[in-house]
Tab-separated table of C-alpha atoms in Angstrom:
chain	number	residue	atom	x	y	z
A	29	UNK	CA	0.000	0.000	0.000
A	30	UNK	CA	2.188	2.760	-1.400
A	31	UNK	CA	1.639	6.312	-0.413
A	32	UNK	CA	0.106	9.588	-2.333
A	33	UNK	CA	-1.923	12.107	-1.914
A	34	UNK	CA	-3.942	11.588	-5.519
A	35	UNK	CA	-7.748	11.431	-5.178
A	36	UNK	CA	-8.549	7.645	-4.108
A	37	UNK	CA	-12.728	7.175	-3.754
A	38	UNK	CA	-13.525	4.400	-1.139
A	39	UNK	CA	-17.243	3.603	-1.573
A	40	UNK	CA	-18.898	2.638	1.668
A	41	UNK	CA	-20.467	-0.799	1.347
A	42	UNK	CA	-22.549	0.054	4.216
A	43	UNK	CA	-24.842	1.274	1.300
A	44	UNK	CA	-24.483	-1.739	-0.398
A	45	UNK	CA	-26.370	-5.042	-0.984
A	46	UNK	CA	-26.236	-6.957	2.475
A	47	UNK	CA	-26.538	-9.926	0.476
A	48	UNK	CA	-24.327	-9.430	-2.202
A	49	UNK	CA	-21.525	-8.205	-0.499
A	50	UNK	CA	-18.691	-10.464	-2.280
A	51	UNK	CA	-20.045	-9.372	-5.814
A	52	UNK	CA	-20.628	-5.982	-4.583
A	53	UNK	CA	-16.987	-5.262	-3.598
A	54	UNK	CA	-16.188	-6.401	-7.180
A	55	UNK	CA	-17.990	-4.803	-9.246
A	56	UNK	CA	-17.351	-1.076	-7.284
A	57	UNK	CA	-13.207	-2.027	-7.875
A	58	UNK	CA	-14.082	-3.121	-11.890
A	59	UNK	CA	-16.154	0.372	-11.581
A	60	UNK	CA	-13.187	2.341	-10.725
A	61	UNK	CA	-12.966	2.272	-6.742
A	62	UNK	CA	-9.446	2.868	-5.266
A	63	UNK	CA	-10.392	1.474	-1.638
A	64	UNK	CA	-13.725	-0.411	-0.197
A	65	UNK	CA	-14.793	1.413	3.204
A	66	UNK	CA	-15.780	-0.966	5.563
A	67	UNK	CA	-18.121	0.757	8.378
A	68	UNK	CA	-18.153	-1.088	11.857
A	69	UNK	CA	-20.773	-0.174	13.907
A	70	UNK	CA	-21.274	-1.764	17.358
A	71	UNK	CA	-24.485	-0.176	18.896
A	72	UNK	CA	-22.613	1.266	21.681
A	73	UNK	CA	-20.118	3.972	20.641
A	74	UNK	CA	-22.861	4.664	17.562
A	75	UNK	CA	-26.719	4.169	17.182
A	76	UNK	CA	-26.642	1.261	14.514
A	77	UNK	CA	-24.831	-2.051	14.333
A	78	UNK	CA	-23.986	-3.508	11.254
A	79	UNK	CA	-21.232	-6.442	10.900
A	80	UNK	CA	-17.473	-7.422	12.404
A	81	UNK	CA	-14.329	-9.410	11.934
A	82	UNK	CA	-16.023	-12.301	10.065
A	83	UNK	CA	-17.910	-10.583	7.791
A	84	UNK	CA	-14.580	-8.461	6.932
A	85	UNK	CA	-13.055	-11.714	6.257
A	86	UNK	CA	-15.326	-13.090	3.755
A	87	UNK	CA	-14.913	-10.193	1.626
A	88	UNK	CA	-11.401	-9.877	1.788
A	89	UNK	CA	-10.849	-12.423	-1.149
A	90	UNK	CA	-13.436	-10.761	-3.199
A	91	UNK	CA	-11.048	-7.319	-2.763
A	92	UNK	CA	-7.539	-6.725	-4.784
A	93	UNK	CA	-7.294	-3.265	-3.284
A	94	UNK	CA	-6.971	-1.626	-0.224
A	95	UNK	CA	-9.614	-3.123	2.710
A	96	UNK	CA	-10.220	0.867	4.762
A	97	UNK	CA	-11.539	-0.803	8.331
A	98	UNK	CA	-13.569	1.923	10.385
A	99	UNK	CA	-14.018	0.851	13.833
A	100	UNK	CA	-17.295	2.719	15.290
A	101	UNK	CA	-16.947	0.589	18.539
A	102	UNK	CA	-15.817	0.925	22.115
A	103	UNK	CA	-13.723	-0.619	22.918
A	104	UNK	CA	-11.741	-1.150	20.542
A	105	UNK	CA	-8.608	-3.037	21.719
A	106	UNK	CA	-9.329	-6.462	22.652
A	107	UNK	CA	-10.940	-6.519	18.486
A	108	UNK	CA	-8.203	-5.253	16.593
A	109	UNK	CA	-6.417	-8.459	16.059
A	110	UNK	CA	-9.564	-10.256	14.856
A	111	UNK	CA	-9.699	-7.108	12.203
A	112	UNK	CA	-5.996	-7.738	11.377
A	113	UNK	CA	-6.604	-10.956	10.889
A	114	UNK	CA	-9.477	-10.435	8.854
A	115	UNK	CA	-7.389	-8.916	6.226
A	116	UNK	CA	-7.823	-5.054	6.986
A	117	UNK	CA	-5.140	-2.845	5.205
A	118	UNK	CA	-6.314	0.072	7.305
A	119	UNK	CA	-7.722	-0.312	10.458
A	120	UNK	CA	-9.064	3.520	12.104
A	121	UNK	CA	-10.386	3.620	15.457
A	122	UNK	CA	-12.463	7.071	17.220
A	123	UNK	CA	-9.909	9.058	19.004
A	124	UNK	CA	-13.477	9.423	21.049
A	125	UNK	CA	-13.837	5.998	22.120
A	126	UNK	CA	-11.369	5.392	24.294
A	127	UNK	CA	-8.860	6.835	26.740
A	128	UNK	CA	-5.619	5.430	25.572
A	129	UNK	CA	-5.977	6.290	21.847
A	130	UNK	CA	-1.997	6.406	21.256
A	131	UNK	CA	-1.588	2.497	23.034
A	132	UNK	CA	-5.019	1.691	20.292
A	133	UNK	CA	-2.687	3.040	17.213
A	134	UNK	CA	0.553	0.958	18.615
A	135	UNK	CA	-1.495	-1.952	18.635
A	136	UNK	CA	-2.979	-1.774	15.457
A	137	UNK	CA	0.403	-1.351	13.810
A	138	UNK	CA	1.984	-4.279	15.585
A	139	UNK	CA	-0.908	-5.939	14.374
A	140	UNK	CA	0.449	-5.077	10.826
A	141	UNK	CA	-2.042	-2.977	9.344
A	142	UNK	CA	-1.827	0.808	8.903
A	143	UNK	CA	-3.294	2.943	11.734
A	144	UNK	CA	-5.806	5.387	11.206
A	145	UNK	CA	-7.340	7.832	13.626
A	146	UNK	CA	-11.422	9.300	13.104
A	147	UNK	CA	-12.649	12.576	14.397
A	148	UNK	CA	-15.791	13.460	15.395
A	149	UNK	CA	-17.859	16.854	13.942
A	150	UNK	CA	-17.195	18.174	17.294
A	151	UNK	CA	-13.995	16.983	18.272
A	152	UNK	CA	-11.045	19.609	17.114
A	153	UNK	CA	-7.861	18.810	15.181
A	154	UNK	CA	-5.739	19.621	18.302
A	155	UNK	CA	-7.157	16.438	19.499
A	156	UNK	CA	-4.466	14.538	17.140
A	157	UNK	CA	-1.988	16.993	17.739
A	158	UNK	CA	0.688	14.542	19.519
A	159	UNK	CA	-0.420	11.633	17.040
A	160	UNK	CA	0.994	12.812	13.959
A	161	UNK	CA	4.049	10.735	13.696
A	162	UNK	CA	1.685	7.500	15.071
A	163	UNK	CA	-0.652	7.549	12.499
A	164	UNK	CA	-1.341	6.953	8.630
A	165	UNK	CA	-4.751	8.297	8.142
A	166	UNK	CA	-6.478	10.812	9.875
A	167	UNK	CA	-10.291	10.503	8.920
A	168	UNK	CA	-12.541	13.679	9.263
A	169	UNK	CA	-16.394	12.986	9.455
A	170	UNK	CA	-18.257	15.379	7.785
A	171	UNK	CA	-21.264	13.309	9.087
A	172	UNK	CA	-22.258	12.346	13.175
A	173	UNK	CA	-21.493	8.763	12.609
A	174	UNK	CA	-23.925	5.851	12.886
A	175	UNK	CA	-25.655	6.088	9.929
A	176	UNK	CA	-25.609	6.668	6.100
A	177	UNK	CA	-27.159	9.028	3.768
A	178	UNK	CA	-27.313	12.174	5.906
A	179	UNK	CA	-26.538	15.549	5.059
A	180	UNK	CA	-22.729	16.888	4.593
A	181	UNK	CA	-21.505	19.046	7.794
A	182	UNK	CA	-18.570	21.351	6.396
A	183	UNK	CA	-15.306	20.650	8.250
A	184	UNK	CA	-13.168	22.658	5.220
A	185	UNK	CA	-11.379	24.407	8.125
A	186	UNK	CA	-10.312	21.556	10.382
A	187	UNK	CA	-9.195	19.601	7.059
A	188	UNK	CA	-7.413	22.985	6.321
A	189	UNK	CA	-5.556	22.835	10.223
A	190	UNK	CA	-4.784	19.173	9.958
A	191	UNK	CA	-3.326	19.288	6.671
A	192	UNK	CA	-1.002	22.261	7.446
A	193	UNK	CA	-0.239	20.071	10.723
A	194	UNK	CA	0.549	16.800	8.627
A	195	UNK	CA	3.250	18.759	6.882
A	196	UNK	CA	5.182	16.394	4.741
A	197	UNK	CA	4.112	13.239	6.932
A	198	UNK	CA	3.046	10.576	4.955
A	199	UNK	CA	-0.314	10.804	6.388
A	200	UNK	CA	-3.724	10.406	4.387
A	201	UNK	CA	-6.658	12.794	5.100
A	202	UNK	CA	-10.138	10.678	4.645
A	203	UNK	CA	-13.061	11.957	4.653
A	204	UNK	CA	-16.353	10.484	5.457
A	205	UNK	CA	-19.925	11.405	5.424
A	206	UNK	CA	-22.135	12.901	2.708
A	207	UNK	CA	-20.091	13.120	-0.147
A	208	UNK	CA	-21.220	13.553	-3.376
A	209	UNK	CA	-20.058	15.899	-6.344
A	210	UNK	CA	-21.091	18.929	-4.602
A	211	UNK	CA	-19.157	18.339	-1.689
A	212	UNK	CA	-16.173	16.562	-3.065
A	213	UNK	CA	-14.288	19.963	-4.279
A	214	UNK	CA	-14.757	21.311	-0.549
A	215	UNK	CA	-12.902	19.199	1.132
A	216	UNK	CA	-10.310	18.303	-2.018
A	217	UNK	CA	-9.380	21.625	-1.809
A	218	UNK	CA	-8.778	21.970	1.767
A	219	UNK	CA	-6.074	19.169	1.459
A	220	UNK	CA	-8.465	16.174	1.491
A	221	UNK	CA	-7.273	12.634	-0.430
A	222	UNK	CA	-9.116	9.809	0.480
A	223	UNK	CA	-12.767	10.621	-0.119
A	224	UNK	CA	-15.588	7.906	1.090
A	225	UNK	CA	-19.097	7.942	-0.229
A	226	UNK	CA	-21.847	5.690	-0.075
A	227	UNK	CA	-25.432	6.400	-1.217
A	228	UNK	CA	-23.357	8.646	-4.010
A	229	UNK	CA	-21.736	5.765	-5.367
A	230	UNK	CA	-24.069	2.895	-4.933
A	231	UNK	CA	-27.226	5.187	-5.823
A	232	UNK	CA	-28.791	4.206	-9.592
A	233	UNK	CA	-26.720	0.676	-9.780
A	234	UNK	CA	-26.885	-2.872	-8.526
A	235	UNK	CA	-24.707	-6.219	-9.157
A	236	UNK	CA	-26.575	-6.968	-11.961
A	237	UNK	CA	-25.942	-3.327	-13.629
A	238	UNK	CA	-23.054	-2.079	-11.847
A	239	UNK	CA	-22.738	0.871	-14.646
A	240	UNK	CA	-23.961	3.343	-12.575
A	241	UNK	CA	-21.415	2.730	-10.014
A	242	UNK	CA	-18.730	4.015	-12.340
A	243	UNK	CA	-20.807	6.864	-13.720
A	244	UNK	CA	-20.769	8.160	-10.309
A	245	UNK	CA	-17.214	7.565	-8.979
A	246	UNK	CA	-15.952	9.640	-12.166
A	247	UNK	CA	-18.290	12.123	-11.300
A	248	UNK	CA	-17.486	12.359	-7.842
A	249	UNK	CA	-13.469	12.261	-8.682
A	250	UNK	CA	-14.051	14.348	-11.417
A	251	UNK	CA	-15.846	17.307	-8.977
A	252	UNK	CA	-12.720	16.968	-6.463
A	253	UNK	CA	-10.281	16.782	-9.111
A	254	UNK	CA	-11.522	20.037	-10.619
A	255	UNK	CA	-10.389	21.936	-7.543
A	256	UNK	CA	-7.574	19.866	-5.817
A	257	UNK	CA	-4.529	21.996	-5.298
């Protein structure tokens, strides 16, 4: 999993078919997809549960790209093995959800997959402020998290702080919750590369006529591309 800071969509499969999740995963990549976004969701830490370790596992072989794990749980520790294990290229865990966030990011490295870190709307970008050099991804919701398709809060100016912060750190800015091709250039131009989107991407298509699925990643990379500086 090399490193740059080009526009990579990772649709959310949280808007996908439950039942189709294998095929689903493949025909997003054939569509174009750079990453699949995997949102876990534990009830707890977020209003909504959707799936876990096993379910990450039996989509791993239907996924030659990267595997983006988000962990909406708490705790998060005593599951990031299973994840690991699983097959997650990027595991990101709620600097929220625990108290020992910096141990959570050591852990998911020695597990051997690359540590991300997820901020809330109304949790600042001081709050990763002595995580810089810990981390690979720093993922700014643009959305409160626990469910899909809701409307697009504008955090242009913390992606603006964090990516002045980042510096030359080899450190991927994700972004997650309501975009679309209106939003995209907002937060591409603030220093955003790693843009997730769900209802955008799966919207109009299905396994059976996955067309639509590439229609709208171009348009979505298209809209960021048309501003990213």
């Amino acid at each position: 999993m090399s490193f740059d800071r080009s526009i990579k969509i990772a649709p959310s499969i949280l808007a996908a078919d439950f039942a189709n999740f294998g095929a689903e995963c493949e025909a997003i990549e054939a569509q174009g997809a750079d990453w699949v976004h995997v949102d876990v969701m534990d009830g707890h830490f977020v209003p909504n549960i959707t799936f876990g370790p096993a379910t990450c596992a039996a989509i791993r072989p239907h996924i030659r790209g990267v595997m983006d794990v988000h962990l909406m749980i708490a705790p998060i520790d005593p599951y990031i093995d299973a994840f690991a294990k699983a097959g997650a290229d990027v595991i990101t865990a709620h600097v929220e959800a625990g108290p020992h966030i910096h141990r959570t990011l050591q852990a998911i490295r020695g597990a051997g997959a690359k540590a991300g870190v997820a901020l809330n709307p109304g949790t600042p970008a001081s709050a990763v402020s002595e995580l810089l050099d810990s981390v690979d991804l720093i993922c700014v919701m643009t959305v409160n998290p626990g469910f899909g398709g809701q409307k697009f809060i504008d955090m242009s100016a913390k992606i603006r702080t964090l990516r002045e912060m980042i510096g030359d750190r080899p450190v991927h800015i994700e972004i997650d919750g309501g975009v679309d091709p209106t939003t995209a250039p907002l937060v591409a131009q603030a220093g955003a590369d790693v843009l997730v989107a769900g209802s955008a991407v799966f919207r109009g298509g299905s396994v059976s006529n996955p067309a639509p699925y590439g229609e709208n990643i171009r348009a979505i990379r298209a809209a960021a591309a048309g501003t990213y500086v």
